[in-house]
Coordinates of C-alpha atoms in Angstrom, one line a residue:
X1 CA -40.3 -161.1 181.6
X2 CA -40.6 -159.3 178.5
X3 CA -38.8 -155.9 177.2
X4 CA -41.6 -154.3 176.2
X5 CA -42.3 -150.7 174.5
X6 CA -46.1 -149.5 175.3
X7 CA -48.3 -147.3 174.2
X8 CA -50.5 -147.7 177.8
X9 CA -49.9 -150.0 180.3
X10 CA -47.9 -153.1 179.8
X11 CA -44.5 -153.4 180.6
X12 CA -44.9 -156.1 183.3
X13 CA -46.8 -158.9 181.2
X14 CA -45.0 -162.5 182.5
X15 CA -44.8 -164.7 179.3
X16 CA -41.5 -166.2 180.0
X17 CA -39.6 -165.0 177.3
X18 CA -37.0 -162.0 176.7
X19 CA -37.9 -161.3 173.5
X20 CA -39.0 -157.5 172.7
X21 CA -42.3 -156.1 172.2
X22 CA -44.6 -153.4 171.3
X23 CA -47.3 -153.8 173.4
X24 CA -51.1 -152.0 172.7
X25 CA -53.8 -152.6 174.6
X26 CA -57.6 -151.8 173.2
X27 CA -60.7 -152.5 174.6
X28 CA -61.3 -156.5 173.9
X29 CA -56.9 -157.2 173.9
X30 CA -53.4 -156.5 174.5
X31 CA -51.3 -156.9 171.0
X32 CA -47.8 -157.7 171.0
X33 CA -45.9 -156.7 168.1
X34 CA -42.7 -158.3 168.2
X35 CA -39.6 -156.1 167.3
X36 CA -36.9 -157.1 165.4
X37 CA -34.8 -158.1 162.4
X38 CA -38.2 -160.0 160.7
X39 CA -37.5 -158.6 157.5
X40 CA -37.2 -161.3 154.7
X41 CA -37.5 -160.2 151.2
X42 CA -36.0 -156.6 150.1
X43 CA -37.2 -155.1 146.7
X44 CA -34.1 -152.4 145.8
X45 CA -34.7 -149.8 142.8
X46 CA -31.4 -149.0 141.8
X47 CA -32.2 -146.2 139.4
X48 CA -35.6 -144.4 138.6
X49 CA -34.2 -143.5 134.5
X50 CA -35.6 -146.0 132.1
X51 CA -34.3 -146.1 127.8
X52 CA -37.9 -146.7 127.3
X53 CA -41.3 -144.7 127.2
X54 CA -43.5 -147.7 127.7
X55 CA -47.5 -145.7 127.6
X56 CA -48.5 -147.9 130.8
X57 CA -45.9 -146.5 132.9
X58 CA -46.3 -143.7 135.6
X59 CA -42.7 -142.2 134.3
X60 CA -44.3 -140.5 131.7
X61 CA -47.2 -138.7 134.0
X62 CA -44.4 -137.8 136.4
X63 CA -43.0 -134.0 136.5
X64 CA -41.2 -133.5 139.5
X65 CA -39.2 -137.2 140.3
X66 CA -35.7 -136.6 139.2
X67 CA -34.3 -139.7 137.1
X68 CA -31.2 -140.1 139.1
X69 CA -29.1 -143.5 140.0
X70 CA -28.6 -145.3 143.2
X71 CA -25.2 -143.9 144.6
X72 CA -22.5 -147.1 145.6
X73 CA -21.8 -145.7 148.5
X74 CA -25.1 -145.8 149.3
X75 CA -25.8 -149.5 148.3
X76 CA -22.7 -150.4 150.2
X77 CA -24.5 -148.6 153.3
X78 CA -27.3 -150.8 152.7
X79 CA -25.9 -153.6 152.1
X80 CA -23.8 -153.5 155.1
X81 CA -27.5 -152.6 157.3
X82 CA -29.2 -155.8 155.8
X83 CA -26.3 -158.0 157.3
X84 CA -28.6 -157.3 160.6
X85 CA -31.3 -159.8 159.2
X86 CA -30.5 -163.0 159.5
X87 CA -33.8 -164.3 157.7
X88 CA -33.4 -161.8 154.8
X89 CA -32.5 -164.3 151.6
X90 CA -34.5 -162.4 148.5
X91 CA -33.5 -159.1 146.8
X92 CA -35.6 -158.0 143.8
X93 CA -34.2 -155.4 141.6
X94 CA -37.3 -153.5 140.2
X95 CA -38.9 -150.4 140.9
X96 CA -39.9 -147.7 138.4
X97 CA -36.6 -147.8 136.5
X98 CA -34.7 -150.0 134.4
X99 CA -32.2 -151.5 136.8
X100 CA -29.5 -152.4 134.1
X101 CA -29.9 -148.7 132.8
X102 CA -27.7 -148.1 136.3
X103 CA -24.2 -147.9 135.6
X104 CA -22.6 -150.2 138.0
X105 CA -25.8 -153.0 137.6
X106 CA -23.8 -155.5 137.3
X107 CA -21.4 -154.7 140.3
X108 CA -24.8 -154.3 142.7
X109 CA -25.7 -157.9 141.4
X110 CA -22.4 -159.2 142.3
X111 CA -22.2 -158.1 145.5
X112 CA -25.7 -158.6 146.1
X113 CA -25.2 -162.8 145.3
X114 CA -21.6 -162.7 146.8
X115 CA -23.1 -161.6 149.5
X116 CA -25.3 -164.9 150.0
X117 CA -28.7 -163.6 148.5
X118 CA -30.6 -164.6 146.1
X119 CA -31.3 -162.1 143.5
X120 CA -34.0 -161.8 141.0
X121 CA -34.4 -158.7 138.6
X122 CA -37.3 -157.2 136.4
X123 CA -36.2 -155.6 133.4
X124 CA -37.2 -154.3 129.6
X125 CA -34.9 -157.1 128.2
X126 CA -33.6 -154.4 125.6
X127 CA -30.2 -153.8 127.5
X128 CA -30.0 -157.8 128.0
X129 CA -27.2 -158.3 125.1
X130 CA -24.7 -160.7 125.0
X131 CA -21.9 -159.3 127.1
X132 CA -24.4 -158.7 130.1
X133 CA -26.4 -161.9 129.5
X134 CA -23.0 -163.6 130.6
X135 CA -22.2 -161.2 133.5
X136 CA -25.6 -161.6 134.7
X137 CA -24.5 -165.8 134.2
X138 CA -21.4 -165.4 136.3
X139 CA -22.8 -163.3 138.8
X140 CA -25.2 -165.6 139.9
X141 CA -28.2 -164.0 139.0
X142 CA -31.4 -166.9 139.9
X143 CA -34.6 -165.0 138.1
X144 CA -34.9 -162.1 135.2
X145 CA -38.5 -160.9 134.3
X146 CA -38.8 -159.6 131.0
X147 CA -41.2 -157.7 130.2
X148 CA -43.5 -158.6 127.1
X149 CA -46.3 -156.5 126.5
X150 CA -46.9 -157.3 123.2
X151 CA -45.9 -160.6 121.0
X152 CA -45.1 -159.2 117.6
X153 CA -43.3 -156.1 116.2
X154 CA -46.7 -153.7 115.9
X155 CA -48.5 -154.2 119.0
X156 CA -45.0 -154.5 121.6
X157 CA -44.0 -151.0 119.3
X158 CA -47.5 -149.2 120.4
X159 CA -46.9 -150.1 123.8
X160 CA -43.3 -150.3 124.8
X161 CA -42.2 -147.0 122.9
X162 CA -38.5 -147.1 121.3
X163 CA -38.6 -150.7 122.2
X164 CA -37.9 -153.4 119.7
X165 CA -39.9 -156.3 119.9
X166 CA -37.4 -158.5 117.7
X167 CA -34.3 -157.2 120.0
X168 CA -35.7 -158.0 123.3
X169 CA -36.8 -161.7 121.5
X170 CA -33.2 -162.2 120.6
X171 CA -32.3 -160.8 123.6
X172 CA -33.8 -164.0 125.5
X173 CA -33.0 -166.6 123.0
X174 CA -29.5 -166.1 123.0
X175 CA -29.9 -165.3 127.4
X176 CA -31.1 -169.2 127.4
X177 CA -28.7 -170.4 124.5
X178 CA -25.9 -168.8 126.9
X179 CA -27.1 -170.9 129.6
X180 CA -27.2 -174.0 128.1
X181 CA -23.3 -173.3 127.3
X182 CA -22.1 -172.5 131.2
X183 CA -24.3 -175.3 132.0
X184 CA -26.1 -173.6 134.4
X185 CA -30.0 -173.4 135.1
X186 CA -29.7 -169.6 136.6
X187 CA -30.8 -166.9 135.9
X188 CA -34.2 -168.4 135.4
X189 CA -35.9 -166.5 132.7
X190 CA -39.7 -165.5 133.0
X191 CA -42.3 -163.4 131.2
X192 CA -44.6 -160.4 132.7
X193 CA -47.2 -159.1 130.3
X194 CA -49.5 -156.5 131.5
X195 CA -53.1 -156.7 130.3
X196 CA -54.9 -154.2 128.0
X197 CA -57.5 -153.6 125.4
X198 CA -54.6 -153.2 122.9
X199 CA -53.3 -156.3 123.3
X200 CA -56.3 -158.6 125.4
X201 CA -56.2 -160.7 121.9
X202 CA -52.5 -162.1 122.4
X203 CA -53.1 -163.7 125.4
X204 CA -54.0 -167.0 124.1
X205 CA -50.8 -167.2 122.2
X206 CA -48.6 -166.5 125.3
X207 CA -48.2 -170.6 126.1
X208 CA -47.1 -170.9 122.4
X209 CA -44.7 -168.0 122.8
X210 CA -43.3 -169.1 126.5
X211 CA -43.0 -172.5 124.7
X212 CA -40.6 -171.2 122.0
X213 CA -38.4 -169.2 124.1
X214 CA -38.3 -172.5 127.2
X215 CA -40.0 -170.1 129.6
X216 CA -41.6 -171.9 132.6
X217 CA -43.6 -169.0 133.6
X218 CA -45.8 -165.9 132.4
X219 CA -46.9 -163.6 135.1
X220 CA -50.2 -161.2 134.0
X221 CA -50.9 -158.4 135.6
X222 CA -53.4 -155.6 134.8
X223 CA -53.0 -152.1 133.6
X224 CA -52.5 -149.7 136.7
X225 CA -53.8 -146.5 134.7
X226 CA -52.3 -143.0 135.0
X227 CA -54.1 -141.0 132.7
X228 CA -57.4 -141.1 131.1
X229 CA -56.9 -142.4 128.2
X230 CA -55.0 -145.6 129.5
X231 CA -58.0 -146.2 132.3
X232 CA -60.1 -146.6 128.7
X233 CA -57.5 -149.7 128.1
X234 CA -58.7 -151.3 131.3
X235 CA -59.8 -154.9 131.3
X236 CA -60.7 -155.5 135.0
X237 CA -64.4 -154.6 136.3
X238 CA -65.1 -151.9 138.2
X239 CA -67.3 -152.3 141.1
X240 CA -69.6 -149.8 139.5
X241 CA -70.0 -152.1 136.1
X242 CA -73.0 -154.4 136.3
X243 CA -71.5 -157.6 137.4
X244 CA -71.3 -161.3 135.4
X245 CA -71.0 -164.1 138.3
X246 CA -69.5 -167.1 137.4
X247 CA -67.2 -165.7 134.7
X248 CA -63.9 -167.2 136.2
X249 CA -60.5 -165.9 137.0
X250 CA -60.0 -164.4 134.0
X251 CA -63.2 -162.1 133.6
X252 CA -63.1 -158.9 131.8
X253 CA -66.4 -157.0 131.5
X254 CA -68.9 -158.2 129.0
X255 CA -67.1 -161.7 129.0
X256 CA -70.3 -163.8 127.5
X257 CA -70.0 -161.9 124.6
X258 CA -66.1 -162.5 123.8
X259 CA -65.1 -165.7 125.5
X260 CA -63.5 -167.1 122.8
X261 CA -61.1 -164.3 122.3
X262 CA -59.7 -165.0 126.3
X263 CA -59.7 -168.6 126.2
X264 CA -56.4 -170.7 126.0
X265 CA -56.1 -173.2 123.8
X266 CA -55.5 -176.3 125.1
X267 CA -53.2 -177.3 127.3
X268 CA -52.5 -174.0 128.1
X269 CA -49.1 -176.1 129.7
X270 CA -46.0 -176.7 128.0
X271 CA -42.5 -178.7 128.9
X272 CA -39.6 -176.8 129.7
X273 CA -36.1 -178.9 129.6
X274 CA -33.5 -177.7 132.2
X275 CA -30.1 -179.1 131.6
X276 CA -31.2 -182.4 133.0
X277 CA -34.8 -182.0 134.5
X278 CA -38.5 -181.0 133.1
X279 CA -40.5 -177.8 133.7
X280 CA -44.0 -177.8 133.1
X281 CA -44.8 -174.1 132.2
X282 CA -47.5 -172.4 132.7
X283 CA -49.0 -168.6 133.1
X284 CA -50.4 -167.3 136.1
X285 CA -53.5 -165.1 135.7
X286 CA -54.4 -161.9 138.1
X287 CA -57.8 -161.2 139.3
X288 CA -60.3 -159.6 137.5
X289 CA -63.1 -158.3 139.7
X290 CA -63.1 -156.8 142.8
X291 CA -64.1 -159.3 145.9
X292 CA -63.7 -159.4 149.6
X293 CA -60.2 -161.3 150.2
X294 CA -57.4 -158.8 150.2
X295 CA -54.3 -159.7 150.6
X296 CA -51.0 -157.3 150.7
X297 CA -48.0 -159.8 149.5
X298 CA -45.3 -157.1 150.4
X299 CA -46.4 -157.0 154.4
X300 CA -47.8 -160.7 154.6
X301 CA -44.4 -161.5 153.2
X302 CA -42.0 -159.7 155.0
X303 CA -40.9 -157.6 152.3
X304 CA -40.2 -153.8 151.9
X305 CA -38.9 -151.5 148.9
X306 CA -35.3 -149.6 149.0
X307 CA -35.5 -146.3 146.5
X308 CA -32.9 -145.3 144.4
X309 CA -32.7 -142.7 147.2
X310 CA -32.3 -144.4 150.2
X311 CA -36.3 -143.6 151.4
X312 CA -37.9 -146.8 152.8
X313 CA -41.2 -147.6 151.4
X314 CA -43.7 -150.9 152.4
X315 CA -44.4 -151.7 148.9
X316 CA -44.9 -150.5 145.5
X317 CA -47.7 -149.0 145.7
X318 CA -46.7 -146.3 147.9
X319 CA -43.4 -145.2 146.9
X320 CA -44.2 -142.5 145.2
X321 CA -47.1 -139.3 145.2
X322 CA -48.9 -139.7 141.9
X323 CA -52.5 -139.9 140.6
X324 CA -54.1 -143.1 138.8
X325 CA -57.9 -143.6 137.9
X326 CA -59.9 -145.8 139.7
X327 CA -63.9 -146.5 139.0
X328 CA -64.4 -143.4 137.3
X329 CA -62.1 -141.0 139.2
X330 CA -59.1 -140.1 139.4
X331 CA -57.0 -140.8 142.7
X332 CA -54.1 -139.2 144.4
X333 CA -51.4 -141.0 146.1
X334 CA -49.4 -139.8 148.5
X335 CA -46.3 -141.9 149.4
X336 CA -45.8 -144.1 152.4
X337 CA -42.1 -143.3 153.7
X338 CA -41.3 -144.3 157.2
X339 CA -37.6 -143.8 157.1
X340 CA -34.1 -143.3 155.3
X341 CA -31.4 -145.4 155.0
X342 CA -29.0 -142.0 154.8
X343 CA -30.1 -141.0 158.5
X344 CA -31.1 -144.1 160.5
X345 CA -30.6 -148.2 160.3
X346 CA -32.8 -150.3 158.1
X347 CA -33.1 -152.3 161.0
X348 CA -34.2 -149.1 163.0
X349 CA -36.7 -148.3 160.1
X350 CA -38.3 -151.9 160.3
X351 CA -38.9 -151.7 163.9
X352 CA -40.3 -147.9 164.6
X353 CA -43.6 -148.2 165.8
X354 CA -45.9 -146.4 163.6
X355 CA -44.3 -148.6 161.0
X356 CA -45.0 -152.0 163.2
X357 CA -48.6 -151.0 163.4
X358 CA -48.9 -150.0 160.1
X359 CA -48.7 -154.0 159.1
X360 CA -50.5 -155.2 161.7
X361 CA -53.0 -153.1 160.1
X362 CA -52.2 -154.4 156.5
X363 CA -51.5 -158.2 157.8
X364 CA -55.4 -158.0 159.5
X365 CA -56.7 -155.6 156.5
X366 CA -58.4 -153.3 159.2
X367 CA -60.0 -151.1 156.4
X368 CA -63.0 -150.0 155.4
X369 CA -64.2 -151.5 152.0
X370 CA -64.4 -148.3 150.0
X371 CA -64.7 -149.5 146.6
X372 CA -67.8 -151.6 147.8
X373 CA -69.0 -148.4 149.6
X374 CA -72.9 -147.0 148.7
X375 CA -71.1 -143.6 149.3
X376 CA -67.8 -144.4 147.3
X377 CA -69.0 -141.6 144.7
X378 CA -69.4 -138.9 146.7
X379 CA -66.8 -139.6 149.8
X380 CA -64.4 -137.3 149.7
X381 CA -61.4 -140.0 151.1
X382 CA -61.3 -142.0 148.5
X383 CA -60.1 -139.5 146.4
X384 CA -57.1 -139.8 148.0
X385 CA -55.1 -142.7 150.3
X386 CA -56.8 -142.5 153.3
X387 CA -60.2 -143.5 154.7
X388 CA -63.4 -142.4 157.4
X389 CA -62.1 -144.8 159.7
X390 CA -58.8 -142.8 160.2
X391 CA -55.9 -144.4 158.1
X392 CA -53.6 -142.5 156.8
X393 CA -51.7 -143.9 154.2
X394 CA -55.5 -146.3 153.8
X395 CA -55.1 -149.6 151.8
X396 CA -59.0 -149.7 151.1
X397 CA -59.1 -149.7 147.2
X398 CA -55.3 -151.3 147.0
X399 CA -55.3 -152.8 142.9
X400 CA -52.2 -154.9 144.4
X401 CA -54.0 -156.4 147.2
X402 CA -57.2 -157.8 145.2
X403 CA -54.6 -159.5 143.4
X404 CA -55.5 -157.0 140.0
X405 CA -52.2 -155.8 139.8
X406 CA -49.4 -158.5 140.3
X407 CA -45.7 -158.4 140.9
X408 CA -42.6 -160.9 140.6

């Protein structure tokens, strides 16, 4: 007999199991949810200050989000909740900081891989100098994504502001030199490099790049734009745009007329040696039109983000309220928070019901198609995250889950 928590009737449903449920019944079924510790993969943003003013990032639209650190005693209050799942292996420290700008970085990674996990970080590379390359070594650390936006001094200057392009470089050479004199293949070092007009005609030299630095792997990712003048930096279609079939992966408007100028060279694959193995590198491409397969790889995986403040958030994408332009508008987010860490369990958090339902929802992608909509342009709901067919937060026009924007 199950233990079940209803929203009608069904807390007698013989399935011979104790296990706990939520139970909803609708017209054509009776969904079980099942409740508890399912969590797998947590994404923690230890601070929300960055030493950068990088023009793609939201941080520089933002007025009222304080740039504050992640208290230790509240990391040690999380870490101490995420001992309740026992299939939680993968912390990613990210967000819309720079995690080693937080002053006790290195004693969250420590914990965090003493503590059995593994732990992967995304980071500007500009703070990654010798001393912290081998901290991050000894710790334990198994990925760092650097961020590369641009691959020479000019181009990585106009994007990444008070950023050094030859630093960050350095920064990763002497990162895998270091390696190579613990003997040790972690921390793994990768590249993400998000895709604009500005810097569209670097691409094809990212294998040569990856290749000098022994990278295995370059993730792109599109421009998420926050302002007007970065949504004229786009390279994805909008739905709106006359369409090209048959472009490819890798398709941004008017393709036919610049191929050449997307195209790798080949191979676009290169050998990576690790101590005493072979890597074939390679980089991984995002979408660049909008299609019907979405996919949400925060709820499909199991995953959830911790903010600097303790706030629980299902991905990304709705961490925090801002505006972005989308097909021509401009769109306001407002953030997804179903709980905090400072007044209830994580493990409470994971399993309240509105949150439960909220990735069935995701995991079965019950929205409406909005940006494929013949009344898209004059709805009022998608000016905003929600939808006509009564979600609130709505993940109808999600960049993320067309696979447009990307994440480690």
């Amino acid at each position: 007999m199950i233990k079940a928590v209803t929203n009608r009737k069904a807390e007698n449903l013989d399935i011979g199991t104790d296990e706990n449920y939520l139970v909803d019944e609708t017209e054509h079924a009776v969904i079980m949810h099942k409740i508890g510790p399912g969590l797998k993969r947590l994404y923690l943003e230890p601070t929300s200050r960055c030493n950068l003013k990088c023009i793609t990032c939201m941080r520089q639209q933002w007025n009222t989000i304080p740039e504050e650190d992640m208290e230790m005693v509240l990391f040690d209050k999380l870490l101490e909740q995420m001992e309740q799942f026992p299939q939680l292996e993968q912390v990613h420290l990210g967000g819309f900081g720079e995690p080693l700008a937080h002053p006790q970085a290195l004693e969250i990674i420590k914990k965090l891989t003493g503590a059995g996990y593994r732990v992967s970080i995304s980071t500007n590379g500009t703070l990654l100098d010798t001393a912290v390359a081998e901290d991050l070594i000894k710790c334990g650390l198994h990925s760092v994504f650097v961020s590369l936006d641009g691959i020479d001094k000019d181009t990585f200057g106009n994007i990444r502001i008070e950023g050094d392009f030859g630093q960050v470089y350095e920064n990763i050479r002497n990162l895998q030199s270091l390696k190579g004199e613990f003997k040790t293949y972690n921390p793994k070092v990768n590249l993400e490099f998000v895709l604009m007009h500005r810097n569209s005609d670097q691409i094809r030299d990212l294998p040569a790049l990856a290749k000098d630095l022994a990278i295995p792997a370059v993730l792109v990712t599109n421009l998420l734009a926050y302002s007007e003048e970065m949504y004229q930096e786009v390279l994805y279609e909008n739905p709106s745009s006359e369409r090209e079939m048959g472009a490819g992966a890798l398709a941004p408007p008017k393709w036919n007329e610049s191929m050449e100028g997307y195209r790798f060279p080949e191979p676009a694959m290169w050998p990576v040696v690790e101590l005493d193995y072979v890597l074939w590198g390679s980089v991984r491409l995002p979408r660049m039109y909008w299609g019907s397969s979405r996919r949400c790889g925060f709820v499909d995986n199991d995953a959830l983000v911790v903010r600097r403040d303790g706030r629980v958030s299902p991905c990304y994408a709705l961490m925090y309220n801002y505006s972005y332009y989308l097909d021509n508008r401009k769109k306001e987010v407002s953030a997804y928070l179903p709980g905090n860490i400072n007044e209830e369990s994580l493990y409470d958090i994971w399993n309240k019901p509105e949150y439960i339902r909220f990735r069935h929802r995701v995991r079965n992608y019950n929205f409406p198609s909005c940006m494929d909509c013949s009344n898209s342009e004059v709805c009022d709901y998608t000016d905003k995250n929600e939808d006509c067919w009564g979600n609130a937060p709505s993940c109808a026009d999600c960049l993320w889950s067309q696979g447009i924007i990307r994440c480690p």
